[in-house]
Coordinates of C-alpha atoms and ligand atoms in Angstrom, one line a residue:
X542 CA 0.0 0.0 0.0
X543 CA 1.0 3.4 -0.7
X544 CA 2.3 5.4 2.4
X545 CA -0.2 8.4 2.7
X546 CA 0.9 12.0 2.7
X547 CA 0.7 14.3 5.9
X548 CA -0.4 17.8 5.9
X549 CA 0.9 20.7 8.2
X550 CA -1.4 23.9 8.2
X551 CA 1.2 26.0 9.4
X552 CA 0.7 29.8 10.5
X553 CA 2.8 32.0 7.9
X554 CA 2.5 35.1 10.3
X555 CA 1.7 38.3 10.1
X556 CA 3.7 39.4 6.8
X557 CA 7.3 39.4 7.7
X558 CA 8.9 36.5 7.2
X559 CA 11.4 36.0 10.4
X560 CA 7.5 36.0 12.1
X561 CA 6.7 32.4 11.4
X562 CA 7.5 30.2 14.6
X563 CA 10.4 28.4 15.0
X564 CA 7.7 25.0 14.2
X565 CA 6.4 26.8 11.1
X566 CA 9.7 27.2 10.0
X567 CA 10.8 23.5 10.7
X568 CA 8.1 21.6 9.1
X569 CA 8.4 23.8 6.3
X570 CA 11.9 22.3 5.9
X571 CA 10.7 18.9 5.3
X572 CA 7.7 19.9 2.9
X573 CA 7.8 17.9 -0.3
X574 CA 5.4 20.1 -1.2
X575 CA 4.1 23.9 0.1
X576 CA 1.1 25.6 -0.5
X577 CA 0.9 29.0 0.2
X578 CA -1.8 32.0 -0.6
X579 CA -1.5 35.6 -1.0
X580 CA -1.4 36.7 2.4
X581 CA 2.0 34.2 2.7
X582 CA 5.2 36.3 2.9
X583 CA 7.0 34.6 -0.4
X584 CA 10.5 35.0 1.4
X585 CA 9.1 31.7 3.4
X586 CA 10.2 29.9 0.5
X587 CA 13.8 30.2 1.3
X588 CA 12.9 28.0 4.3
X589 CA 11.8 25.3 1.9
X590 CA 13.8 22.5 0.1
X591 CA 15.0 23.6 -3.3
X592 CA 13.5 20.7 -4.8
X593 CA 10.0 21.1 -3.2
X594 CA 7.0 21.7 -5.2
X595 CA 5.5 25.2 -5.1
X596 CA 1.7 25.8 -5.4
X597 CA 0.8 29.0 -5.2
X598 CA -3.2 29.3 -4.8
X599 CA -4.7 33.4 -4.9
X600 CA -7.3 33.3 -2.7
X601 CA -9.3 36.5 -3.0
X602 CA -12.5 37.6 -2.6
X603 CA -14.4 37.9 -5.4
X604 CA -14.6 36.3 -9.2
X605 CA -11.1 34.8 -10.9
X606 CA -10.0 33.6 -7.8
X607 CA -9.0 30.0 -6.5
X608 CA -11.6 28.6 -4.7
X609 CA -11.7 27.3 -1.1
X610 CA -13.2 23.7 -2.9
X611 CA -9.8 24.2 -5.5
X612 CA -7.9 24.2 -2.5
X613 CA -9.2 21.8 -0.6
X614 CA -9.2 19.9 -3.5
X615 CA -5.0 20.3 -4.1
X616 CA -4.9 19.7 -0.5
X617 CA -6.0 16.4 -0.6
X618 CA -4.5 15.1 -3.7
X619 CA -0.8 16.2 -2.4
X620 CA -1.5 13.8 0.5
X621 CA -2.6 10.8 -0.9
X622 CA -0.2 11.1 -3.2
X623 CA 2.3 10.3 -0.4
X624 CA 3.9 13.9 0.0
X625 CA 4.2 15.8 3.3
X626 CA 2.6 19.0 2.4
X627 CA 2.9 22.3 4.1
X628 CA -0.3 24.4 3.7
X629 CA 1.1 27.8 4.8
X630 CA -2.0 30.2 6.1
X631 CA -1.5 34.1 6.3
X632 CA -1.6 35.1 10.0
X633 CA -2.8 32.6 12.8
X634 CA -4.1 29.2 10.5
X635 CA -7.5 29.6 12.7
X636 CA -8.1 32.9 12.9
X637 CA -10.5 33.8 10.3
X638 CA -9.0 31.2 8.3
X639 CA -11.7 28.5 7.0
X640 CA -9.6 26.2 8.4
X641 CA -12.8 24.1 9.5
X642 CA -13.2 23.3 5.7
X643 CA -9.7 21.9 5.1
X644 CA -10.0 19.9 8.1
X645 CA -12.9 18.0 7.3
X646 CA -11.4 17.1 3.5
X647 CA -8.4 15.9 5.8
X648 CA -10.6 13.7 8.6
X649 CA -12.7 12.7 5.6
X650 CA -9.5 11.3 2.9
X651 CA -8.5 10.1 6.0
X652 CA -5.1 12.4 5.9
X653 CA -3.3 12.7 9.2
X654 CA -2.5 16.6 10.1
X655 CA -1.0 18.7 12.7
X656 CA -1.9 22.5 13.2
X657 CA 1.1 24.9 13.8
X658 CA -0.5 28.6 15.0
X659 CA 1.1 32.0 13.6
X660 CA 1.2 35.5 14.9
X661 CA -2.4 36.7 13.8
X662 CA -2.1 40.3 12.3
X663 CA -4.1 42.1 14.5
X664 CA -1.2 41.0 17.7
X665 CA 1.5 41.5 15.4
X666 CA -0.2 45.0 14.1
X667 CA -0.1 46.3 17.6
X668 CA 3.3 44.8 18.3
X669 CA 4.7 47.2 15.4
X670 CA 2.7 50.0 15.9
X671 CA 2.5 50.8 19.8
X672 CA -1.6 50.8 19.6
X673 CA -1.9 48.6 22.3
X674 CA -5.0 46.5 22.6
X675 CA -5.3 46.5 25.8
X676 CA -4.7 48.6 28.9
X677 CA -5.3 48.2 32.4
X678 CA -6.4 51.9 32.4
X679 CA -8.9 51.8 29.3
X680 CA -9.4 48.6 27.8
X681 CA -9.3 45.0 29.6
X682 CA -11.2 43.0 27.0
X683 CA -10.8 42.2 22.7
X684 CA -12.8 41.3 20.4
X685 CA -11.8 40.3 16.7
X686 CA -14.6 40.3 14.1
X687 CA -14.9 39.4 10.6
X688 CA -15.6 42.8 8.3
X689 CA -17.2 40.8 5.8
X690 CA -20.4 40.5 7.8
X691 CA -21.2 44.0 8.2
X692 CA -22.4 44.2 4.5
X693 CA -25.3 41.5 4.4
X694 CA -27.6 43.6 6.5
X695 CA -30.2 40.6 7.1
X696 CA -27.7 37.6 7.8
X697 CA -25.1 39.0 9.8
X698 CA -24.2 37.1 12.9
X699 CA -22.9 40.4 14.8
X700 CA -25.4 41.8 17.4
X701 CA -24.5 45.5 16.5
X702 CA -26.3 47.1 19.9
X703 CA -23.8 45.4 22.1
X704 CA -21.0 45.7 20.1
X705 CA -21.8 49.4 20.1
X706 CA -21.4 49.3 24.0
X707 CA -18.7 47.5 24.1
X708 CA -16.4 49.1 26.4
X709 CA -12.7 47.3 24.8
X710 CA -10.9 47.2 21.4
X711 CA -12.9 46.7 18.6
X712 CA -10.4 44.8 15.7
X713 CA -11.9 44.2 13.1
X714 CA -10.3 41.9 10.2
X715 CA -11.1 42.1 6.5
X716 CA -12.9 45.3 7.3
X717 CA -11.9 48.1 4.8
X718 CA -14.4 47.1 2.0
X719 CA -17.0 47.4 4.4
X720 CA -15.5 50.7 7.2
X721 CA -18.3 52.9 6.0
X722 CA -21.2 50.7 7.0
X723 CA -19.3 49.2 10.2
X724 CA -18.9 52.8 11.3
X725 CA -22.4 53.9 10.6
X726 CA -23.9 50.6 12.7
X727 CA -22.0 51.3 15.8
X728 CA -22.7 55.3 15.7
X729 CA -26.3 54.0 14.6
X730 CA -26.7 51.9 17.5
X731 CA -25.0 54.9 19.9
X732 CA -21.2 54.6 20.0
X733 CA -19.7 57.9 19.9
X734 CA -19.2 59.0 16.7
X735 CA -15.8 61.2 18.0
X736 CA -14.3 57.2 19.3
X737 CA -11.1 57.1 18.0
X738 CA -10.3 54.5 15.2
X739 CA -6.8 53.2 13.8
X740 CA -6.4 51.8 10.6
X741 CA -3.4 49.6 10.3
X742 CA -2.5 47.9 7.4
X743 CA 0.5 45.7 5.7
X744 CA 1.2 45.7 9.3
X745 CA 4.8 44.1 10.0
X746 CA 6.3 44.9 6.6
X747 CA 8.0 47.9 4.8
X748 CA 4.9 49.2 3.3
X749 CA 3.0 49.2 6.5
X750 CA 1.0 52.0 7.1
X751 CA -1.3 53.8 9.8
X752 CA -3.9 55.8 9.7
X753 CA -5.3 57.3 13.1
X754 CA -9.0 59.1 13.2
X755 CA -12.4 59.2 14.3
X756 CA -15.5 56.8 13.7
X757 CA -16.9 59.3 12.1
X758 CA -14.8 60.4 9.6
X759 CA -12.5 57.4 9.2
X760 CA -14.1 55.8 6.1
X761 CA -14.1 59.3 4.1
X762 CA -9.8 59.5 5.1
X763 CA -9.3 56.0 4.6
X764 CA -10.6 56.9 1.1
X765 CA -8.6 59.7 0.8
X766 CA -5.2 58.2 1.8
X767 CA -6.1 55.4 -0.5
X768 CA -5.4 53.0 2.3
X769 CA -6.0 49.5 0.7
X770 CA -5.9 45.5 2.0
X771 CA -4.7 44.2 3.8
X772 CA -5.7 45.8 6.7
X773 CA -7.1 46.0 9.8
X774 CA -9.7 48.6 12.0
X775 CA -8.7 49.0 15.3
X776 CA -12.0 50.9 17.5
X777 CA -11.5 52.3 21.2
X778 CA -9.2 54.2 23.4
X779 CA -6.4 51.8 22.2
X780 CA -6.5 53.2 18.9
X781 CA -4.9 56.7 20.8
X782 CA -2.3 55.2 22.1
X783 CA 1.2 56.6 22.9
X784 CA 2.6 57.5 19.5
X785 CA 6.3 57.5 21.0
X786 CA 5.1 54.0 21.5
X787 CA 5.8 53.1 17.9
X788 CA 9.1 51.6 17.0
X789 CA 8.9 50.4 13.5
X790 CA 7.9 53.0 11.4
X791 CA 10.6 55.6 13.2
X792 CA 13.3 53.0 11.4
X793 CA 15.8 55.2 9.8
X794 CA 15.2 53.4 6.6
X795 CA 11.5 52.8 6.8
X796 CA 9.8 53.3 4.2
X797 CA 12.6 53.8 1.9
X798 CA 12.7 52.2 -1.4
X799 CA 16.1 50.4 -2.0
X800 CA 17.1 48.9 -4.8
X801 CA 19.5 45.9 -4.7
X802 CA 22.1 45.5 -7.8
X803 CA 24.0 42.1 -7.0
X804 CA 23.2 38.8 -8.8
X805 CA 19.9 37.4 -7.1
X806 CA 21.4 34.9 -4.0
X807 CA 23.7 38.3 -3.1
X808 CA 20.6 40.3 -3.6
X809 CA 18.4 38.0 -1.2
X810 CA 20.7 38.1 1.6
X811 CA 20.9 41.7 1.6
X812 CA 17.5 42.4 1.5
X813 CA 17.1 40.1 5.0
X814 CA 19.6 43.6 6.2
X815 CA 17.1 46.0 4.8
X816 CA 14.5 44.5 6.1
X817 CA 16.0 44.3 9.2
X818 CA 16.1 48.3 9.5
X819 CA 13.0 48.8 7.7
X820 CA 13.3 49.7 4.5
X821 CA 11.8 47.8 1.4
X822 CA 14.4 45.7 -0.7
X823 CA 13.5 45.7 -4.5
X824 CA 15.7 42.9 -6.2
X825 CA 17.7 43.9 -9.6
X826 CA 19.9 41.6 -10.3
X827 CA 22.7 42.7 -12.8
X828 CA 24.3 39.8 -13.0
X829 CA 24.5 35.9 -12.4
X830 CA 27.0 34.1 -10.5
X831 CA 28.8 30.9 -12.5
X832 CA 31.4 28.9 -10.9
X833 CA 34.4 28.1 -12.8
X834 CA 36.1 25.1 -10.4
X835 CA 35.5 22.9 -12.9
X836 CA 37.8 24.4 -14.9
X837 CA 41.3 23.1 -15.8
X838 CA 43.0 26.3 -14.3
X839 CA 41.2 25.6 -11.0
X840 CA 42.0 21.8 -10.7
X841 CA 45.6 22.3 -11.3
X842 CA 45.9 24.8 -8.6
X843 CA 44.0 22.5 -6.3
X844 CA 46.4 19.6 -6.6
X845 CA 49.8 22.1 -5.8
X846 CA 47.8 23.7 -3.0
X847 CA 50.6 23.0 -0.4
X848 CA 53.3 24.5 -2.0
X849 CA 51.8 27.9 -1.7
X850 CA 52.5 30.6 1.1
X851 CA 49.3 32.2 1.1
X852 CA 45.6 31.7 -0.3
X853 CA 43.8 34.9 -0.8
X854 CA 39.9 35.4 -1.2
X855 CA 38.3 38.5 -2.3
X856 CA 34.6 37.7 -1.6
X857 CA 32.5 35.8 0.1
X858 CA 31.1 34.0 -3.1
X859 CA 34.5 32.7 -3.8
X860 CA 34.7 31.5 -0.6
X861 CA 31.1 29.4 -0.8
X862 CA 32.2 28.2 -4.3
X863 CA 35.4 27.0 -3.2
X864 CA 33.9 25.2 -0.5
X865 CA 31.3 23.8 -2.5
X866 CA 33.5 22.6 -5.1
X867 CA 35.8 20.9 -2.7
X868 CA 32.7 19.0 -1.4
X869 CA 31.7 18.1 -5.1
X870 CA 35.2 16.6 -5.1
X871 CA 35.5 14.6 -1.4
X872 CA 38.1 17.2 -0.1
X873 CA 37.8 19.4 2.7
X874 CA 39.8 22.2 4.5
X875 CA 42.6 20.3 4.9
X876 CA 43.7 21.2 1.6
X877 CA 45.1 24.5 3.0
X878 CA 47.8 22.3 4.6
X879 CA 50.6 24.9 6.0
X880 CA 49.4 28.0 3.5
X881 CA 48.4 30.7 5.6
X882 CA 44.6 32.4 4.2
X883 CA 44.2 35.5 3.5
X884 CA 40.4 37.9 3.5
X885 CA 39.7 41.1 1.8
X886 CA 37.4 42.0 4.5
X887 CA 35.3 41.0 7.2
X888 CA 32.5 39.2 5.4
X889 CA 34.8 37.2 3.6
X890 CA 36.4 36.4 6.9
X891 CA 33.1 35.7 8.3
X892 CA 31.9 33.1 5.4
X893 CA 35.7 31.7 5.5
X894 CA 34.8 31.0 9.8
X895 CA 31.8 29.3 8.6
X896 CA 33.4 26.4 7.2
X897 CA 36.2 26.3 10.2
X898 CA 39.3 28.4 9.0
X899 CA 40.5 31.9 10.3
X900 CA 41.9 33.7 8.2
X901 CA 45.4 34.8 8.7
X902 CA 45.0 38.1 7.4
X903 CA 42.5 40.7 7.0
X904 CA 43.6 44.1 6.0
X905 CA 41.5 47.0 7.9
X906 CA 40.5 48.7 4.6
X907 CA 38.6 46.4 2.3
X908 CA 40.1 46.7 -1.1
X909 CA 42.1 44.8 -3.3
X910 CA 45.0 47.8 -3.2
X911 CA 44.6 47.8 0.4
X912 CA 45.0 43.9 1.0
X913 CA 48.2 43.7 -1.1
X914 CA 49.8 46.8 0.6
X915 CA 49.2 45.6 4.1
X916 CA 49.7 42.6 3.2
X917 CA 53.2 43.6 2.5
X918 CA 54.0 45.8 5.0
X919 CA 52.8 43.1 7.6
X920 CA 54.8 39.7 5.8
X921 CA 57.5 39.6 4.1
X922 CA 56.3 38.4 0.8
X923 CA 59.0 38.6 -1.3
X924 CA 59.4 35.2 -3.5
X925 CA 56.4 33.4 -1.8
X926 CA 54.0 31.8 -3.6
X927 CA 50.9 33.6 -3.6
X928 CA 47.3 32.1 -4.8
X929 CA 44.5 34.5 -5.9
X930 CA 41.0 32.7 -5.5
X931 CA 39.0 35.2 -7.1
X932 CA 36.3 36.3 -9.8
X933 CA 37.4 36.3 -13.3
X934 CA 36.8 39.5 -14.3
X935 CA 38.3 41.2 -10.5
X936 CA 40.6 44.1 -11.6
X937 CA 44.7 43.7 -11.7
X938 CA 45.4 46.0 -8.7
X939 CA 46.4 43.2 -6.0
X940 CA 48.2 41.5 -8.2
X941 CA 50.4 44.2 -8.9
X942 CA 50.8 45.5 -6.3
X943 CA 51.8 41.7 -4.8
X944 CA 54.0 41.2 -7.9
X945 CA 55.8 45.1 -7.3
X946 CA 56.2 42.7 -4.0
X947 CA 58.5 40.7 -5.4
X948 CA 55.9 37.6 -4.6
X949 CA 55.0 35.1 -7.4
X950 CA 51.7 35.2 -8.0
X951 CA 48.8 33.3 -9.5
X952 CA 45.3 34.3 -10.3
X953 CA 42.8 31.7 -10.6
X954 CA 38.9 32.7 -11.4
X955 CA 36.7 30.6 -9.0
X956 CA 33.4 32.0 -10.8
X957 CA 32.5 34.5 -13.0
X958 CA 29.8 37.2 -13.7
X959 CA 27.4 37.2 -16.3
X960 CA 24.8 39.5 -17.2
X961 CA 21.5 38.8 -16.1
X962 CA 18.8 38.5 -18.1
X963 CA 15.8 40.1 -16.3
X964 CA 13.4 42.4 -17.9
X965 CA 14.4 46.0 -16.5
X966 CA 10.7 47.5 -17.3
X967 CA 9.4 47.5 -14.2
X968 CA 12.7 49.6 -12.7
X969 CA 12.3 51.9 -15.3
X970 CA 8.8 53.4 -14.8
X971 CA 9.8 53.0 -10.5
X972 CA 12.3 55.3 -11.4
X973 CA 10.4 57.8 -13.9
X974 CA 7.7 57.8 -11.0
X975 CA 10.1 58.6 -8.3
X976 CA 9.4 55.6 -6.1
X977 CA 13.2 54.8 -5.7
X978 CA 15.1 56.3 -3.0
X979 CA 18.4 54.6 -3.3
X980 CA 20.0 52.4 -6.2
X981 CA 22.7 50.2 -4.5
X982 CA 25.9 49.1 -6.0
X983 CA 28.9 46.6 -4.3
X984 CA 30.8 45.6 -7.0
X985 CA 32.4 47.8 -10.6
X986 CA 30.5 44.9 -12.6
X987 CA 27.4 45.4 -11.2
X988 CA 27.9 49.3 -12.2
X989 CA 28.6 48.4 -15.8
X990 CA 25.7 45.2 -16.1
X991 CA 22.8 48.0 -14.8
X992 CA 24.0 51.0 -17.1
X993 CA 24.0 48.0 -19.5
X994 CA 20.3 48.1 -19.3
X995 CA 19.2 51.4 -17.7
X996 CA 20.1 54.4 -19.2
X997 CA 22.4 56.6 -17.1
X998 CA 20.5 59.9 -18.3
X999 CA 17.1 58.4 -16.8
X1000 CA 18.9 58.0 -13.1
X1001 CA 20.8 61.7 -13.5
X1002 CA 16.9 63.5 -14.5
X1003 CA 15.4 61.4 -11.3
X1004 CA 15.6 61.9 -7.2
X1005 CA 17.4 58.4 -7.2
X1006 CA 20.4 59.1 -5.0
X1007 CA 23.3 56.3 -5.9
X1008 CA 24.7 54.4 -3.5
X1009 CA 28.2 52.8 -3.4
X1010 CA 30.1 50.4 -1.4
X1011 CA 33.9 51.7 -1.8
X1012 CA 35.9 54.0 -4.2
X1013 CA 36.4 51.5 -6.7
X1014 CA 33.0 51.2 -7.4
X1015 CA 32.2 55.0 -7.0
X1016 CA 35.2 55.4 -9.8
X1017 CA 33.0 53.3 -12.0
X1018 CA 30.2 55.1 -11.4
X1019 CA 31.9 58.2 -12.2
X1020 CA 32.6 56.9 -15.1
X1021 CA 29.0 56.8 -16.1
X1022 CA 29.1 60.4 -15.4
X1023 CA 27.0 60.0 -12.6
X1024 CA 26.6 61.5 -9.1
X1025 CA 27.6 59.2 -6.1
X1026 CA 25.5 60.3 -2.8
X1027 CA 26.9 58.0 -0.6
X1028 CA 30.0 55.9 -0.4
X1029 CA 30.7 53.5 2.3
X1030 CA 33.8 53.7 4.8
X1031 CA 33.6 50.2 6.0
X1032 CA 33.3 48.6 2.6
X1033 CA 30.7 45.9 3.4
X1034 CA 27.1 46.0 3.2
X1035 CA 26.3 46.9 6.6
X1036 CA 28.6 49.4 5.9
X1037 CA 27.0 50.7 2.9
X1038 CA 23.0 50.7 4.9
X1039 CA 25.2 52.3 7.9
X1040 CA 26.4 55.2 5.2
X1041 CA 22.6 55.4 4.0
X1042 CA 21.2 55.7 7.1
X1043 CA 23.2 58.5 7.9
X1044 CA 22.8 60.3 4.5
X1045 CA 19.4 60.0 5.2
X1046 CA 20.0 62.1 8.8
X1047 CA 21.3 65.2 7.4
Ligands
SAH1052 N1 -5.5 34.1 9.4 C1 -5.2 35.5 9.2 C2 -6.4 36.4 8.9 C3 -7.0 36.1 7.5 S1 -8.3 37.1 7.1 C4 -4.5 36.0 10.5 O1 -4.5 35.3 11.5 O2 -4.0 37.1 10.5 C5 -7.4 38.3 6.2 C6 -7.4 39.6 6.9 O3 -6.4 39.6 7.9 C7 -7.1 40.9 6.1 O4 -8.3 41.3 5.4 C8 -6.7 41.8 7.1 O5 -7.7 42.4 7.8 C9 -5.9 40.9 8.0 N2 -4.5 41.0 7.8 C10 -3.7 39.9 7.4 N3 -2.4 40.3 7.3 C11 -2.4 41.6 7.6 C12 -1.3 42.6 7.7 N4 -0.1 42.3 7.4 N5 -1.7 43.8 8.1 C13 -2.9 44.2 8.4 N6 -3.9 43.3 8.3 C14 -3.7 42.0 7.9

């Protein structure tokens, strides 16, 4: 007999995606197959397996959409098919969540399951906003209700006269189609029409946004600030709460439209950074990482590796390719031997610690110039054998200045970068309609790969203010003819946001 499938319904949390649990995020690790909705934060699927299937089901309200039946449908065929499936739910999986319905497919195809809960958005809403539902001065009870319900005037399940009394936080869910005739009810059935109201929506991520106002009047502003779902309608005292209580949105880069330029595994960990300090990570990527260590070049160096002095990596790429490749080929860091390893900088340190070596070296300013000078001044280098690990197209500066040395040098390419493909329309008109705030470059290639594709006069006419990671790069830039804003002094990443963030100050 076939073994039968098993289905998690797993809470995806609020929006962010560092918000699942540390059980959401497990389980979603050993999904053959995940199925996630709208309201799931797509970043989850870096928790999955890369060879897990993807089924993405847009569940919306309205015609066109997937149906609940369509997904209970998928739900049940993944399992007796013999997969573990992951069914990831926006939020809390219960809350609000027709979870009721995918049970009973489940119970009924006889499918074992396992719930795992998720922040619901109206807990993680107040978390990043400060409105606090409760209080022990104003508000000691909750209530979460369904917006959709205040339409159907004959069928709704809401008893509007004592919601209207009510003396706690009114949330409601799913409620902006509907805030005009929720308001009306409750001031119809003799809640102040001057109660304050907080509208909260794509609460936890970069776009989040808030709107704070009056029963009254909230539907008409909501309509003005063009305020859109998700969101949700928080009614009550809580909705005045503290505004120094808010954290999130005071983020020095909240808000702030970044755009990332390396290829697209670079561009994904940096975005978890800008994230991180609030701003909202849009992916370009310029070019595409291949690895060359199946190259001739690269094996030949491999099998002299002891007889060099030093081993030199420029980037933490090289590193994870290297290490890769020696995997591929049953090796491991004992290839190093007695040669003594040498960093460009502190990531490249970093990723070099991840796999169990220090690096020898690291010189305090991260440039290839930099590492070769102080790498000089520190050893003596003259007629040692040195080993470049790098990219193939990395410029000739720490090679001559290691040859002017006097050390004997050899450059092998580990990988190298080729333009990426993507369509750049959609960066175009961001940047015609001023919703960029910074374009971000680390590397010269990246420079010359997005001028390759977006014209140079477009980002001069617009408010884009261009970023760099070190001279080098700003050279490159210059070359374009364009303007640099911003240039890091520690030549990493976090560097680089640190550099923003303070632009930003003055
Ligand atoms: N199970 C989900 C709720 C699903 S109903 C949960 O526990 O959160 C969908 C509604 O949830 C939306 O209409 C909106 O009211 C609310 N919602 C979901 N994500 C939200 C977010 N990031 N910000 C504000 N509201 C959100």
């Amino acid at each position: 007999m076939m073994k039968k499938g098993f289905v998690y319904l797993v809470g995806a949390g609020p929006g962010r995606a560092d918000l699942i649990t540390v059980r959401g995020a497990e389980v979603l690790k050993t999904a053959d197959c995940v199925i996630y909705d709208k309201l799931a934060n797509p970043a989850l699927l870096h928790y999955a397996r890369r060879d897990a299937e993807i089924v993405h089901v847009p569940k919306r309200i309205g015609k066109g959409s997937c149906t609940q039946d369509e997904i209970n449908h998928v739900l049940v065929e993944k399992a007796l098919g013999g997969k573990t499936v992951v069914r990831l739910k926006g939020g809390d999986p219960c809350m609000f969540g027709r979870v009721a319905e995918e049970l009973a497919v489940l119970i009924e195809a006889g499918v074992g399951f396992e719930i795992v809960p998720g922040v619901t958005a109206a807990v993680a809403a107040s978390s990043y906003t400060g409105i606090l539902m409760t209080d022990r001065e104003y508000s000691s009870q909750v209530t979460f209700i369904t917006g959709r319900e205040a339409a159907g005037k004959d069928q709704s399940n809401i008893d509007w006269s004592v919601l209207a009394k009510f003396a706690g936080t009114i949330v409601f869910y799913m409620g902006i189609g509907t805030l005009e005739s929720i308001a009306q009810r409750l001031i119809e059935n003799g809640k102040p029409a001057d109660t304050p109201v907080a509208i909260i929506a794509n609460a936890t991520l970069p776009a989040q946004r808030v709107l704070r106002s009056i029963l009254e009047r909230v539907s008409d502003e909501c309509k003005e600030r063009k305020i859109e779902p998700p969101a949700l309608v928080v009614i009550g005292e809580a909705a005045n709460s503290d505004a120094r209580f808010d954290w999130f949105m005071k983020k020095p880069l909240f808000g702030k439209h970044i755009v990332m330029t390396r290829d697209a595994i670079g561009n994904a960990a940096f975005a978890e950074k800008i994230v991180t300090r609030g701003g909202n990570p849009i992916s370009f990527p310029t070019i595409r990482i291949e690895s060359l260590t199946n190259s001739n070049e690269f094996l030949q160096a491999l099998t002299k590796f002891h007889r060099y002095d030093w081993i030199v990596f420029t980037s933490g790429n090289g590193v994870a390719i290297f290490f890769e490749a020696l995997k591929d080929l049953g090796k491991d860091a004992r290839v190093f031997g007695s040669a003594k390893v040498a960093a460009i900088g502190s990531k490249t340190a970093a990723k070099l610690a991840s796999f169990g070596v220090t690096a020898d070296f690291v010189p305090d300013v991260f440039t290839g110039r930099e590492l070769g000078r102080q790498l000089i001044r520190s050893t003596n280098v003259h007629g040692k054998k040195i080993l470049l690990l790098r990219s193939q197209i990395a410029s000739n500066e720490l090679v001559d200045v290691l040859v002017g040395g006097g050390a004997d040098v050899d450059n092998v390419a580990l990988y190298t970068a080729t333009a990426s493909k993507d369509d750049p329309s959609y960066l175009v008109e961001a940047i015609r309609k001023g919703t960029i705030d910074y374009v971000t470059f680390a590397s010269p290639s990246s420079v010359d790969e997005f001028f390759e594709r977006i014209s140079a006069d477009l980002v001069k006419a617009s408010k884009v203010k261009v970023t760099s990671i070190g001279p080098v790069t700003s050279e490159r830039l210059e070359q374009f003819g364009i303007v640099v804003h911003v240039t890091a002094s520690e030549h990493t990443l976090d560097g680089l946001l640190d550099a923003i963030e303070e632009y930003g100050v003055i």
